[in-house]
Amino acid sequence: MRLKYKKPNKHRIFAIGGLIISALICFFNFTPSMRNVRSLPSAIFAENIDGLNLALNGIPNSMRQSVAAAGSDDETLSEKELNIKLFGLITLRSIPVYVGERKCVIPCGDAIGISIHTKGLLVVGNGSFTDAGGKRHSPSSDAGIRAGDRIISVNGIEVNTSEEMQRVIDGSTGGVGLTVERNGKVLSFNIVPVNADDGRLKIGAWVRDSTIGIGTLSFIDSATGKTAALGHAVVDSDTGEIITVLNGSMCRAKLIGIKKGRNGDPGELQGSFDDKCELISDITGNGELGIFGTVRSEYLNSLQNNALTVAFPNEVHLGPAVILTSLDNSGVKEYSCEIIKLYKQSYAEQKGIIIQITDESLLSAAGGIVQGMSGSPILQDGMIVGVVTHVFVNDPTRGYGVYAYWMTDD
């Protein structure tokens, strides 16, 4: 009698293979190496490869499959990604790794006047006007121009002031072509200006070409002279759009008073500045984590070189700290606070720290944190750990801060 060969059931083979793999994973899940993998932080910060290896102590080299660049060519302070794999196939963790020499900066706290000229013209709204016959027109609205658009050029000519745009419109015959940036995309519009009842050619767009305000200087990079302030972007008051900088400056502000903060009503530093105020820095950048520029040598020379190390985010802890800020023209003073909450972050974000003001003199004078204090450096354990960014509207004794580390890499 001949026996017939029966082919193995594929589904049964796959099931057995799956059980074997599951059993192996369960086994490895309880090994010391796997416990070490689970205990790794959401991001690793190190000054050099030795520091990285120390942070990865207990993770076998065979599981560290790759440390690959993640969109940054800056080898002095760059983000990379560490992939930890089981059997070289199964990814267990992908962790951002920041390796670079620890920065030293000079903490400041001076109240500053901020003046920014926009690159292009920010549209803050569309309006209508009447012609000589009393008919109303709104050419920009009809063409599709929106609040928040940034006009880059008119008829191919770059414009950075409203006067420049008006000159091009006045010299046009027929329609004008607007090149506009909207949400990162460049768009083109054709608009036919209309003679208004005052005899001027108009398109009906309300535009802004500059902005001013009061804030606080955060720190100066002692090696490069790079300045950082605010800890958050300068945005247009009407549109909420981040202002693109053509040029700008920070100067020492004259403080004239404080509107004390109360629950539901944030206070504010009241001050002024003009062309005669001491120039501190230019402004070359405006982003999510603040405004940046290069310090003037005269201001830098007036400071004591009390540079401090910038803490890695994982080194910041709950407990006592201080902020440096100015309440009047007598200079920067140190005020006590408490770090009451920390957010674990694997990439740059604005709100990483919550502080509570405990200093009685600051509470008495200002009620806590007020508008204009944005940028005040936060110090802990002899390091600069963060920068004040926002006040809690319903509790001015508390506020958010950004990790200073992220600002040094902006």
Short mmCIF file of C-alpha atoms in Angstrom, two decimals:
data_model
loop_
_atom_site.label_atom_id
_atom_site.label_comp_id
_atom_site.label_asym_id
_atom_site.label_seq_id
_atom_site.Cartn_x
_atom_site.Cartn_y
_atom_site.Cartn_z
CA MET A 1 0.00 0.00 0.00
CA ARG A 2 1.44 3.34 -1.03
CA LEU A 3 1.19 6.26 1.34
CA LYS A 4 0.19 9.56 -0.16
CA TYR A 5 2.33 12.60 0.67
CA LYS A 6 0.25 15.29 2.31
CA LYS A 7 1.40 18.90 1.94
CA PRO A 8 1.82 20.86 5.19
CA ASN A 9 -0.99 23.28 5.92
CA LYS A 10 0.39 26.77 5.30
CA HIS A 11 -1.93 28.37 7.83
CA ARG A 12 -0.75 25.90 10.46
CA ILE A 13 2.90 26.67 9.72
CA PHE A 14 2.26 30.41 10.00
CA ALA A 15 0.40 29.88 13.26
CA ILE A 16 3.25 27.85 14.75
CA GLY A 17 5.78 30.43 13.54
CA GLY A 18 3.73 33.21 15.09
CA LEU A 19 3.56 31.36 18.42
CA ILE A 20 7.34 30.88 18.40
CA ILE A 21 7.97 34.58 17.66
CA SER A 22 5.45 35.62 20.34
CA ALA A 23 7.12 33.33 22.85
CA LEU A 24 10.54 34.78 22.02
CA ILE A 25 9.22 38.33 22.38
CA CYS A 26 7.61 37.47 25.72
CA PHE A 27 10.89 35.94 26.86
CA PHE A 28 12.96 38.95 25.81
CA ASN A 29 10.39 41.33 27.32
CA PHE A 30 11.46 40.25 30.80
CA THR A 31 15.21 40.41 30.20
CA PRO A 32 17.32 43.21 31.75
CA SER A 33 17.97 44.62 28.28
CA MET A 34 14.25 45.05 27.59
CA ARG A 35 13.68 46.66 30.98
CA ASN A 36 16.42 49.13 30.09
CA VAL A 37 14.77 49.82 26.73
CA ARG A 38 11.43 50.56 28.41
CA SER A 39 13.10 52.90 30.90
CA LEU A 40 14.70 55.10 28.22
CA PRO A 41 13.43 58.71 28.19
CA SER A 42 11.39 60.22 25.36
CA ALA A 43 14.55 62.04 24.17
CA ILE A 44 18.25 61.77 24.98
CA PHE A 45 20.53 64.77 25.44
CA ALA A 46 24.31 64.43 25.55
CA GLU A 47 27.38 66.59 25.02
CA ASN A 48 29.34 63.91 23.16
CA ILE A 49 29.37 60.25 22.17
CA ASP A 50 30.66 59.22 25.59
CA GLY A 51 27.67 60.92 27.18
CA LEU A 52 25.35 59.19 24.72
CA ASN A 53 26.87 55.79 25.52
CA LEU A 54 26.42 56.50 29.22
CA ALA A 55 22.75 57.32 28.66
CA LEU A 56 22.40 54.05 26.74
CA ASN A 57 24.18 51.97 29.36
CA GLY A 58 22.48 48.59 29.55
CA ILE A 59 21.31 48.62 25.93
CA PRO A 60 23.38 46.09 23.94
CA ASN A 61 25.22 47.48 20.91
CA SER A 62 23.52 44.84 18.79
CA MET A 63 20.15 46.50 19.47
CA ARG A 64 21.35 50.00 18.56
CA GLN A 65 20.70 49.67 14.87
CA SER A 66 21.29 53.21 13.68
CA VAL A 67 21.68 56.80 14.66
CA ALA A 68 20.45 58.55 11.54
CA ALA A 69 20.32 62.27 10.78
CA ALA A 70 16.82 63.67 11.11
CA GLY A 71 16.72 66.75 8.95
CA SER A 72 19.62 68.74 10.37
CA ASP A 73 23.09 69.31 8.97
CA ASP A 74 24.32 71.17 12.08
CA GLU A 75 26.77 68.80 13.67
CA THR A 76 27.42 71.11 16.63
CA LEU A 77 23.91 70.72 17.96
CA SER A 78 21.86 68.36 15.90
CA GLU A 79 18.89 66.09 16.24
CA LYS A 80 19.38 62.46 15.29
CA GLU A 81 17.21 59.41 15.67
CA LEU A 82 18.27 56.26 17.49
CA ASN A 83 16.47 53.12 16.36
CA ILE A 84 16.52 50.20 18.79
CA LYS A 85 15.60 46.92 17.16
CA LEU A 86 15.06 43.35 18.29
CA PHE A 87 16.83 40.72 16.14
CA GLY A 88 17.70 43.63 13.83
CA LEU A 89 14.14 43.51 12.48
CA ILE A 90 11.55 44.62 15.03
CA THR A 91 11.73 48.31 15.99
CA LEU A 92 11.24 48.67 19.74
CA ARG A 93 11.95 52.39 20.18
CA SER A 94 12.79 55.34 17.96
CA ILE A 95 14.22 58.07 20.15
CA PRO A 96 15.35 61.58 19.16
CA VAL A 97 18.96 62.10 20.25
CA TYR A 98 20.48 65.56 20.66
CA VAL A 99 24.27 65.48 20.75
CA GLY A 100 26.33 68.65 20.88
CA GLU A 101 28.56 70.80 23.00
CA ARG A 102 26.67 72.38 25.85
CA LYS A 103 26.09 76.12 25.22
CA CYS A 104 27.07 78.91 27.62
CA VAL A 105 25.00 82.10 27.54
CA ILE A 106 24.84 85.36 29.47
CA PRO A 107 21.39 85.65 31.09
CA CYS A 108 19.91 89.14 30.78
CA GLY A 109 16.42 90.21 31.87
CA ASP A 110 16.51 93.81 30.57
CA ALA A 111 13.23 95.36 29.41
CA ILE A 112 13.55 96.07 25.70
CA GLY A 113 11.72 98.01 23.06
CA ILE A 114 11.10 95.90 19.96
CA SER A 115 10.74 97.42 16.50
CA ILE A 116 10.24 95.19 13.45
CA HIS A 117 9.81 96.08 9.80
CA THR A 118 8.05 93.33 7.89
CA LYS A 119 9.36 91.62 4.78
CA GLY A 120 6.60 92.41 2.35
CA LEU A 121 3.27 93.85 3.46
CA LEU A 122 0.91 91.99 5.78
CA VAL A 123 -2.74 92.30 4.79
CA VAL A 124 -4.76 92.93 7.95
CA GLY A 125 -8.10 93.27 6.19
CA ASN A 126 -10.04 94.47 3.17
CA GLY A 127 -11.96 97.73 3.09
CA SER A 128 -14.31 99.46 0.69
CA PHE A 129 -14.24 103.01 -0.60
CA THR A 130 -16.33 105.24 -2.85
CA ASP A 131 -15.47 106.64 -6.24
CA ALA A 132 -16.32 110.14 -7.46
CA GLY A 133 -19.81 108.96 -8.34
CA GLY A 134 -20.52 107.56 -4.89
CA LYS A 135 -20.25 103.88 -5.90
CA ARG A 136 -18.50 101.58 -3.41
CA HIS A 137 -15.59 99.35 -4.44
CA SER A 138 -13.38 96.69 -2.81
CA PRO A 139 -11.05 95.44 -5.59
CA SER A 140 -8.75 93.45 -3.29
CA SER A 141 -11.66 91.57 -1.71
CA ASP A 142 -13.21 90.91 -5.13
CA ALA A 143 -9.90 89.49 -6.36
CA GLY A 144 -9.62 87.07 -3.43
CA ILE A 145 -7.04 88.79 -1.21
CA ARG A 146 -7.45 87.74 2.45
CA ALA A 147 -6.36 88.98 5.86
CA GLY A 148 -3.10 87.24 6.73
CA ASP A 149 -1.78 87.29 3.16
CA ARG A 150 1.71 88.75 2.72
CA ILE A 151 2.16 90.88 -0.39
CA ILE A 152 5.65 90.23 -1.74
CA SER A 153 5.61 92.29 -4.92
CA VAL A 154 3.40 94.47 -7.12
CA ASN A 155 3.91 94.25 -10.89
CA GLY A 156 7.10 92.30 -10.16
CA ILE A 157 8.53 95.07 -7.96
CA GLU A 158 9.36 94.07 -4.37
CA VAL A 159 7.49 96.20 -1.82
CA ASN A 160 8.18 96.48 1.92
CA THR A 161 6.30 99.66 2.81
CA SER A 162 2.82 100.90 2.04
CA GLU A 163 4.36 103.94 0.34
CA GLU A 164 6.33 101.69 -2.03
CA MET A 165 3.17 99.77 -2.95
CA GLN A 166 1.20 102.97 -3.54
CA ARG A 167 3.90 104.35 -5.84
CA VAL A 168 3.71 101.22 -8.03
CA ILE A 169 -0.10 101.40 -8.10
CA ASP A 170 -0.04 105.10 -8.99
CA GLY A 171 2.30 104.39 -11.88
CA SER A 172 0.27 101.51 -13.27
CA THR A 173 -1.95 101.59 -16.32
CA GLY A 174 -4.83 99.16 -16.15
CA GLY A 175 -4.51 96.29 -13.70
CA VAL A 176 -1.75 95.43 -11.26
CA GLY A 177 -0.33 91.98 -10.52
CA LEU A 178 0.16 91.06 -6.86
CA THR A 179 2.44 88.22 -5.76
CA VAL A 180 1.22 87.01 -2.39
CA GLU A 181 2.38 84.40 0.12
CA ARG A 182 -0.44 82.51 1.86
CA ASN A 183 0.20 79.62 4.24
CA GLY A 184 3.61 78.99 2.68
CA LYS A 185 2.30 79.04 -0.90
CA VAL A 186 3.02 81.79 -3.44
CA LEU A 187 -0.09 82.98 -5.30
CA SER A 188 -0.72 85.54 -8.03
CA PHE A 189 -3.65 87.94 -8.27
CA ASN A 190 -4.69 90.51 -10.86
CA ILE A 191 -6.46 93.57 -9.49
CA VAL A 192 -7.81 96.63 -11.26
CA PRO A 193 -7.33 99.70 -9.01
CA VAL A 194 -10.16 102.21 -8.86
CA ASN A 195 -10.00 106.00 -8.60
CA ALA A 196 -11.39 106.90 -5.18
CA ASP A 197 -13.30 110.08 -4.41
CA ASP A 198 -10.03 111.63 -3.15
CA GLY A 199 -8.44 111.17 -6.58
CA ARG A 200 -6.08 108.33 -5.55
CA LEU A 201 -5.90 104.90 -7.16
CA LYS A 202 -6.78 102.31 -4.53
CA ILE A 203 -7.21 98.54 -4.25
CA GLY A 204 -8.92 98.50 -0.82
CA ALA A 205 -6.40 96.37 1.10
CA TRP A 206 -5.40 97.42 4.61
CA VAL A 207 -1.70 96.58 5.03
CA ARG A 208 0.88 96.77 7.83
CA ASP A 209 4.62 97.17 7.32
CA SER A 210 5.93 97.43 10.89
CA THR A 211 5.17 96.67 14.54
CA ILE A 212 6.51 97.73 17.95
CA GLY A 213 6.23 96.42 21.50
CA ILE A 214 7.83 95.86 24.90
CA GLY A 215 9.46 92.58 25.95
CA THR A 216 12.45 91.16 27.81
CA LEU A 217 15.91 90.21 26.56
CA SER A 218 16.57 86.56 27.45
CA PHE A 219 20.25 85.85 26.87
CA ILE A 220 23.31 86.41 24.73
CA ASP A 221 25.41 83.53 23.41
CA SER A 222 28.82 84.32 24.85
CA ALA A 223 30.62 82.63 21.93
CA THR A 224 28.70 84.03 18.96
CA GLY A 225 27.01 87.19 20.27
CA LYS A 226 23.62 85.85 19.22
CA THR A 227 20.76 87.46 21.14
CA ALA A 228 17.46 85.81 22.03
CA ALA A 229 14.33 87.40 23.48
CA LEU A 230 10.65 86.78 24.29
CA GLY A 231 10.55 82.98 24.02
CA HIS A 232 7.65 83.27 21.58
CA ALA A 233 7.03 84.78 18.17
CA VAL A 234 5.98 88.35 17.47
CA VAL A 235 2.59 88.05 15.78
CA ASP A 236 0.35 90.60 14.13
CA SER A 237 -2.29 91.84 16.55
CA ASP A 238 -5.07 91.66 13.95
CA THR A 239 -4.34 88.47 12.05
CA GLY A 240 -2.32 86.42 14.56
CA GLU A 241 0.21 85.68 11.80
CA ILE A 242 3.91 85.41 12.64
CA ILE A 243 5.58 88.51 11.22
CA THR A 244 8.30 87.87 8.63
CA VAL A 245 11.24 90.12 9.43
CA LEU A 246 12.88 92.43 6.91
CA ASN A 247 14.88 94.15 9.63
CA GLY A 248 14.41 95.35 13.18
CA SER A 249 16.04 96.29 16.44
CA MET A 250 15.97 95.79 20.20
CA CYS A 251 16.82 98.75 22.42
CA ARG A 252 16.73 99.44 26.13
CA ALA A 253 13.19 100.50 27.09
CA LYS A 254 12.29 103.20 29.60
CA LEU A 255 9.85 101.73 32.11
CA ILE A 256 7.27 104.17 33.44
CA GLY A 257 5.00 101.91 35.47
CA ILE A 258 3.28 98.56 35.94
CA LYS A 259 -0.34 97.66 35.47
CA LYS A 260 -0.78 95.04 38.19
CA GLY A 261 -2.14 91.69 37.11
CA ARG A 262 -5.33 90.26 38.58
CA ASN A 263 -7.29 87.07 37.99
CA GLY A 264 -8.86 87.38 34.55
CA ASP A 265 -7.00 90.61 33.77
CA PRO A 266 -3.29 90.20 32.90
CA GLY A 267 -1.08 93.10 33.90
CA GLU A 268 1.58 94.74 31.79
CA LEU A 269 4.89 96.55 31.92
CA GLN A 270 4.37 100.10 30.73
CA GLY A 271 7.27 101.64 28.91
CA SER A 272 8.49 103.65 25.96
CA PHE A 273 11.45 103.85 23.62
CA ASP A 274 12.65 106.03 20.78
CA ASP A 275 15.66 106.61 18.55
CA LYS A 276 17.66 107.95 21.52
CA CYS A 277 17.40 104.72 23.54
CA GLU A 278 20.48 102.50 23.80
CA LEU A 279 20.57 100.04 20.91
CA ILE A 280 21.13 96.47 22.11
CA SER A 281 20.76 94.26 19.05
CA ASP A 282 19.40 94.02 15.55
CA ILE A 283 16.56 91.58 14.81
CA THR A 284 17.18 89.09 12.03
CA GLY A 285 14.74 86.32 12.90
CA ASN A 286 11.26 85.85 14.37
CA GLY A 287 10.02 82.34 15.05
CA GLU A 288 7.94 80.19 17.36
CA LEU A 289 10.61 80.36 20.10
CA GLY A 290 11.38 84.08 20.03
CA ILE A 291 13.19 86.84 18.22
CA PHE A 292 16.90 86.64 17.46
CA GLY A 293 19.72 88.90 16.35
CA THR A 294 23.33 89.87 17.04
CA VAL A 295 24.31 91.98 20.04
CA ARG A 296 25.93 95.40 19.71
CA SER A 297 29.47 95.38 21.08
CA GLU A 298 28.79 98.46 23.25
CA TYR A 299 26.02 96.67 25.13
CA LEU A 300 27.99 93.43 25.43
CA ASN A 301 30.98 95.30 26.87
CA SER A 302 28.74 96.88 29.50
CA LEU A 303 27.81 93.46 30.92
CA GLN A 304 29.66 91.38 33.44
CA ASN A 305 30.57 88.14 31.71
CA ASN A 306 28.49 85.96 34.02
CA ALA A 307 27.87 83.25 31.42
CA LEU A 308 25.93 80.22 32.61
CA THR A 309 25.55 76.74 31.20
CA VAL A 310 22.28 75.98 29.38
CA ALA A 311 20.58 73.01 31.03
CA PHE A 312 19.40 70.03 29.01
CA PRO A 313 15.60 69.67 29.34
CA ASN A 314 16.01 66.42 31.29
CA GLU A 315 18.14 68.25 33.90
CA VAL A 316 15.37 70.68 34.85
CA HIS A 317 13.43 69.57 37.93
CA LEU A 318 10.55 70.61 40.15
CA GLY A 319 11.45 72.94 42.97
CA PRO A 320 12.92 76.38 43.69
CA ALA A 321 14.22 78.60 40.89
CA VAL A 322 14.55 82.32 40.14
CA ILE A 323 13.70 84.61 37.24
CA LEU A 324 15.64 87.66 36.13
CA THR A 325 13.51 90.62 35.08
CA SER A 326 13.14 94.40 35.24
CA LEU A 327 10.26 96.15 37.01
CA ASP A 328 11.71 99.66 36.82
CA ASN A 329 14.73 101.56 35.54
CA SER A 330 16.94 100.54 38.46
CA GLY A 331 18.03 97.43 36.58
CA VAL A 332 17.57 93.66 36.47
CA LYS A 333 16.76 91.90 39.73
CA GLU A 334 16.38 88.29 40.80
CA TYR A 335 12.95 87.07 41.96
CA SER A 336 12.16 83.69 43.50
CA CYS A 337 9.75 81.24 41.92
CA GLU A 338 8.90 77.55 41.98
CA ILE A 339 8.93 75.16 39.02
CA ILE A 340 5.66 73.29 39.59
CA LYS A 341 5.25 71.28 36.38
CA LEU A 342 7.44 70.01 33.55
CA TYR A 343 6.45 68.60 30.18
CA LYS A 344 8.65 65.89 28.68
CA GLN A 345 9.47 67.00 25.16
CA SER A 346 11.32 65.15 22.41
CA TYR A 347 11.35 68.17 20.09
CA ALA A 348 11.22 71.95 20.40
CA GLU A 349 7.93 73.21 21.79
CA GLN A 350 7.03 76.50 23.40
CA LYS A 351 5.28 75.48 26.61
CA GLY A 352 7.56 73.09 28.51
CA ILE A 353 7.69 74.56 32.03
CA ILE A 354 5.13 75.97 34.46
CA ILE A 355 6.39 78.29 37.18
CA GLN A 356 4.72 79.95 40.14
CA ILE A 357 6.00 83.27 41.48
CA THR A 358 6.75 83.10 45.22
CA ASP A 359 8.69 86.36 45.62
CA GLU A 360 6.68 88.74 47.81
CA SER A 361 8.18 91.90 46.29
CA LEU A 362 7.26 90.82 42.75
CA LEU A 363 3.76 89.77 43.85
CA SER A 364 3.28 93.09 45.60
CA ALA A 365 4.50 95.21 42.68
CA ALA A 366 3.04 93.31 39.71
CA GLY A 367 0.75 90.59 41.05
CA GLY A 368 3.07 88.02 39.47
CA ILE A 369 3.90 87.70 35.78
CA VAL A 370 2.73 90.50 33.50
CA GLN A 371 2.86 91.15 29.77
CA GLY A 372 6.27 92.48 28.85
CA MET A 373 8.06 89.95 31.07
CA SER A 374 8.08 87.44 28.22
CA GLY A 375 11.72 86.53 27.75
CA SER A 376 12.73 86.69 31.41
CA PRO A 377 15.33 83.93 31.97
CA ILE A 378 14.65 81.18 34.52
CA LEU A 379 17.67 79.97 36.52
CA GLN A 380 18.02 76.79 38.59
CA ASP A 381 21.06 75.03 40.07
CA GLY A 382 23.39 77.64 38.59
CA MET A 383 22.18 77.02 35.04
CA ILE A 384 19.75 78.78 32.73
CA VAL A 385 16.88 76.34 32.32
CA GLY A 386 14.11 78.28 30.64
CA VAL A 387 12.53 81.54 29.55
CA VAL A 388 9.15 82.92 30.64
CA THR A 389 6.68 83.02 27.73
CA HIS A 390 3.07 83.46 28.91
CA VAL A 391 1.08 84.33 32.01
CA PHE A 392 -1.97 82.36 33.11
CA VAL A 393 -4.90 84.74 32.49
CA ASN A 394 -6.84 83.46 35.50
CA ASP A 395 -3.82 83.28 37.81
CA PRO A 396 -1.04 85.83 37.23
CA THR A 397 1.16 84.15 39.84
CA ARG A 398 1.70 81.31 37.35
CA GLY A 399 3.07 81.20 33.83
CA TYR A 400 4.59 79.06 31.10
CA GLY A 401 8.21 78.85 30.10
CA VAL A 402 10.11 77.37 27.18
CA TYR A 403 13.22 75.26 27.75
CA ALA A 404 16.21 77.54 27.09
CA TYR A 405 17.93 74.65 25.30
CA TRP A 406 15.44 74.82 22.43
CA MET A 407 16.10 78.55 21.99
CA THR A 408 19.84 78.02 21.62
CA ASP A 409 19.16 75.67 18.71
CA ASP A 410 16.59 77.90 16.97
#
